[in-house]
PDB file of C-alpha atoms in Angstrom:
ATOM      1  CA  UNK H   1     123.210 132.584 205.402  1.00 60.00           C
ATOM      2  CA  UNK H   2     123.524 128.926 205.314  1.00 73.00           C
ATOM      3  CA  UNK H   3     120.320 128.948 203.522  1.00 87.00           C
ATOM      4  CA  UNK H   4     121.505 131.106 200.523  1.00 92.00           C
ATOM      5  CA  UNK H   5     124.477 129.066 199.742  1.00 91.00           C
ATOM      6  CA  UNK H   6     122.404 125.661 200.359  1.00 93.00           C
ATOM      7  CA  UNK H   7     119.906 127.254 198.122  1.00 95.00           C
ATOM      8  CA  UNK H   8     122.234 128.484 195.454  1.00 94.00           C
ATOM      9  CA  UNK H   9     124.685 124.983 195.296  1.00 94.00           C
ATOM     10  CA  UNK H  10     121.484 123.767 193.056  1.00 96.00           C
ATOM     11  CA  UNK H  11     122.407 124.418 189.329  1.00 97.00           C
ATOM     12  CA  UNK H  12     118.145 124.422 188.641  1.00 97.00           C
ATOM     13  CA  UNK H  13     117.725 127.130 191.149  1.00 97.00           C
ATOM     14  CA  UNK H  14     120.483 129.368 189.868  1.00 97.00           C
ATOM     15  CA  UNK H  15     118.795 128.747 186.476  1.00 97.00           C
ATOM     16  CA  UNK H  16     115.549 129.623 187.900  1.00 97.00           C
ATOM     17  CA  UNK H  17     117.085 132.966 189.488  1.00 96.00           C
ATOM     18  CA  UNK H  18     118.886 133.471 185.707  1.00 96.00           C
ATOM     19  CA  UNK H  19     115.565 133.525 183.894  1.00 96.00           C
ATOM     20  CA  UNK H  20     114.047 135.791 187.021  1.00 96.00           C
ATOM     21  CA  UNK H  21     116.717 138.026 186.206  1.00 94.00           C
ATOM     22  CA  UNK H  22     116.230 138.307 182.707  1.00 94.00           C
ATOM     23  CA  UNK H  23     112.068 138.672 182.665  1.00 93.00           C
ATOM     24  CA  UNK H  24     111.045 138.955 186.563  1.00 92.00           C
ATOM     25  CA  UNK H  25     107.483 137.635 187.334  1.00 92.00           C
ATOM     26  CA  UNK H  26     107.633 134.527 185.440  1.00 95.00           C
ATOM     27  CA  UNK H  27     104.894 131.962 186.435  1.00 95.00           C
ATOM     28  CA  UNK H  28     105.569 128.111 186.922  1.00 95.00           C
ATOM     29  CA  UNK H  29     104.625 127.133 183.551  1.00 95.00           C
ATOM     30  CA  UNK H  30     106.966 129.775 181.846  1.00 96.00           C
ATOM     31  CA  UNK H  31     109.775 128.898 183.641  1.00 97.00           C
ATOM     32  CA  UNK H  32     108.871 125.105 183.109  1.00 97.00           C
ATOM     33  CA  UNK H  33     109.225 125.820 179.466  1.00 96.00           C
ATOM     34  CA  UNK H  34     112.199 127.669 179.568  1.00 95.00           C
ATOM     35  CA  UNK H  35     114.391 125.453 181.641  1.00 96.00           C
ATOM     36  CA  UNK H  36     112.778 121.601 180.467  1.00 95.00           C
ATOM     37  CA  UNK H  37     112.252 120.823 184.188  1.00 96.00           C
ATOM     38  CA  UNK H  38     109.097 118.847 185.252  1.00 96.00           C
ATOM     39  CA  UNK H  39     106.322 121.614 186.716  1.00 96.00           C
ATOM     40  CA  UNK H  40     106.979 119.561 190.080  1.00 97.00           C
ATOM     41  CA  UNK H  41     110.612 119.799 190.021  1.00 97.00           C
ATOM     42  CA  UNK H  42     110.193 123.562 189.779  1.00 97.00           C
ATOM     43  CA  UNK H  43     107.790 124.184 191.919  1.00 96.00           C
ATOM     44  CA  UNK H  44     110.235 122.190 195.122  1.00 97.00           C
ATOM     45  CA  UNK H  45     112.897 124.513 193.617  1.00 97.00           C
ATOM     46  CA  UNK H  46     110.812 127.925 193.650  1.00 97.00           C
ATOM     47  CA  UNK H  47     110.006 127.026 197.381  1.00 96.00           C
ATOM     48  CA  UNK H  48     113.528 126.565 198.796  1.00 96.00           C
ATOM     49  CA  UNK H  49     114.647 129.649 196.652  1.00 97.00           C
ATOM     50  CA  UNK H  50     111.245 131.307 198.579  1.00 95.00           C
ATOM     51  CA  UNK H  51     112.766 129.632 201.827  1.00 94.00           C
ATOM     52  CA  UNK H  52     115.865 130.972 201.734  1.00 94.00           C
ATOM     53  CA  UNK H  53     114.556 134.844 200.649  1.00 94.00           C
ATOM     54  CA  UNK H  54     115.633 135.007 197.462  1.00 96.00           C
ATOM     55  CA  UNK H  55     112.294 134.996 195.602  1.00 96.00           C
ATOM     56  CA  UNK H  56     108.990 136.353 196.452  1.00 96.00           C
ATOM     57  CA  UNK H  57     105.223 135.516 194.959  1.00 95.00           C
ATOM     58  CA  UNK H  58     102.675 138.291 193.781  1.00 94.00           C
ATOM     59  CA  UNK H  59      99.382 136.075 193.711  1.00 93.00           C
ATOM     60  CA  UNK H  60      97.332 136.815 190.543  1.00 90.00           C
ATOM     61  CA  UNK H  61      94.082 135.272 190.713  1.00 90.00           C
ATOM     62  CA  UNK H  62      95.418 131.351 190.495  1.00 90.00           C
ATOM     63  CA  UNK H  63      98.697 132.173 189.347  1.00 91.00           C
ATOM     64  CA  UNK H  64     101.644 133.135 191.098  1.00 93.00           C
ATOM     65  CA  UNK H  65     104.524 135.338 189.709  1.00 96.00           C
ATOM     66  CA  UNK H  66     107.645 134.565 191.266  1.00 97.00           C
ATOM     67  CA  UNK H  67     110.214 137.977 191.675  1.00 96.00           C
ATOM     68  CA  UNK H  68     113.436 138.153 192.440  1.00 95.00           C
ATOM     69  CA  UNK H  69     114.567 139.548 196.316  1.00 94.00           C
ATOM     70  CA  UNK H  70     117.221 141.692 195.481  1.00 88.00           C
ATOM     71  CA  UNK H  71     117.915 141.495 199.433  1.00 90.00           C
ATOM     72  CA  UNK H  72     118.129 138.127 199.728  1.00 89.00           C
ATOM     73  CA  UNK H  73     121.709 138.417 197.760  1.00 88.00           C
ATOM     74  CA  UNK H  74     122.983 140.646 200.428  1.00 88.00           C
ATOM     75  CA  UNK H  75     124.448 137.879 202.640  1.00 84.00           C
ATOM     76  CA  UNK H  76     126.190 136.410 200.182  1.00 87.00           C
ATOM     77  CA  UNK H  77     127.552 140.090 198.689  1.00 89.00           C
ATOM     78  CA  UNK H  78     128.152 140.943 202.379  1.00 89.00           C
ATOM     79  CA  UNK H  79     130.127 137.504 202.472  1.00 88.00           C
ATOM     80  CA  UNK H  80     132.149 137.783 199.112  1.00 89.00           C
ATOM     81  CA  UNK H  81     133.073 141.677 200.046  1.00 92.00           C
ATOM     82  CA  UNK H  82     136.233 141.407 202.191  1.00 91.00           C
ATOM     83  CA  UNK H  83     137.429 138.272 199.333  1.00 90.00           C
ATOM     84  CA  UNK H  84     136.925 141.048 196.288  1.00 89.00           C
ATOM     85  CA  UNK H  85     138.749 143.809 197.632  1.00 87.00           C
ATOM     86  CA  UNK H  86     141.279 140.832 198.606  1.00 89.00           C
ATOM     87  CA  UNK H  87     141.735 140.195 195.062  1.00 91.00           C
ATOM     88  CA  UNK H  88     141.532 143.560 193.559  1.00 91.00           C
ATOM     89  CA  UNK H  89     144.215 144.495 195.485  1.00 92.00           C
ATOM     90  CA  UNK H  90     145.977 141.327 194.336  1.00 91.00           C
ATOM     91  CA  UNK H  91     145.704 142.695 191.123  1.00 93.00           C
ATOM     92  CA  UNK H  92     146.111 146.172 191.307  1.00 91.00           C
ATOM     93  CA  UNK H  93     149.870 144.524 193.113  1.00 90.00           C
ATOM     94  CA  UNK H  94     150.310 142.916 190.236  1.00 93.00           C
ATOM     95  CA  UNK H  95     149.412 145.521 187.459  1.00 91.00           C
ATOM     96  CA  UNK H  96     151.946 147.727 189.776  1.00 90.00           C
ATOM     97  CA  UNK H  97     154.960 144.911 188.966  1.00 92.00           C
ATOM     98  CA  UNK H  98     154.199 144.977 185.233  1.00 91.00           C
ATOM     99  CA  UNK H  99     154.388 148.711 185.359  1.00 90.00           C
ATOM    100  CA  UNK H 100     157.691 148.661 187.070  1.00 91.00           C
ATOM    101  CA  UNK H 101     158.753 145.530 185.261  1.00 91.00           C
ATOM    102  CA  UNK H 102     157.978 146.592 181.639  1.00 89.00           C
ATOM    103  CA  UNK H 103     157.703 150.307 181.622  1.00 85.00           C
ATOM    104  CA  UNK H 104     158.148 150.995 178.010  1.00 79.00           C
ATOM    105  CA  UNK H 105     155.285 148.673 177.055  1.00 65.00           C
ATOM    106  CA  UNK H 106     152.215 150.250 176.834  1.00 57.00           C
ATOM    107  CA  UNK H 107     148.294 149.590 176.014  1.00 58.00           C
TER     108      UNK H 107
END
């Protein structure tokens, strides 16, 4: 899991995941444009997110397409489970005291 989070503390890499997300199977050169990052830089940035399972090559001839790993999220959704429903109930306390609080105010 270590290597998630290591992989993910890089703003550039969660930029590179962002424009995965929004058109998956971007090549280098796309993503070079998009983000103003030296081919280089990205490519050392598409191989620890690679590294760490998060993205995935479909070889085309000379290019590669980089796709997202929906599965290599899981850890970190596994992780952040248990602290979500922490603060959902947090709030759903708190909407609960407003209720009782203010009962004549509405939405």
């Amino acid at each position: 899991m270590r290597d998630v989070f290591d992989a993910l503390a890089e703003p550039a890499r969660r930029a590179i995941l962002d424009e995965l997300r929004v058109r998956d199977g971007r090549v280098v050169g796309e993503l070079v444009e998009r983000l103003g990052l030296s081919q280089t830089s990205v490519s050392k940035h598409l191989k620890v997110l690679r590294n760490a399972g998060l993205v995935t090559t479909l070889v085309e001839g000379q290019q590669r397409r980089y796709l997202l790993r929906p599965e290599g999220m899981r850890e970190v959704e596994d992780w952040l489970a248990p602290h979500r429903a922490f603060w959902e109930r947090r709030f759903d306390d708190l909407a609960d005291h407003l209720d009782r609080t203010y009962p004549e105010e509405g939405p």
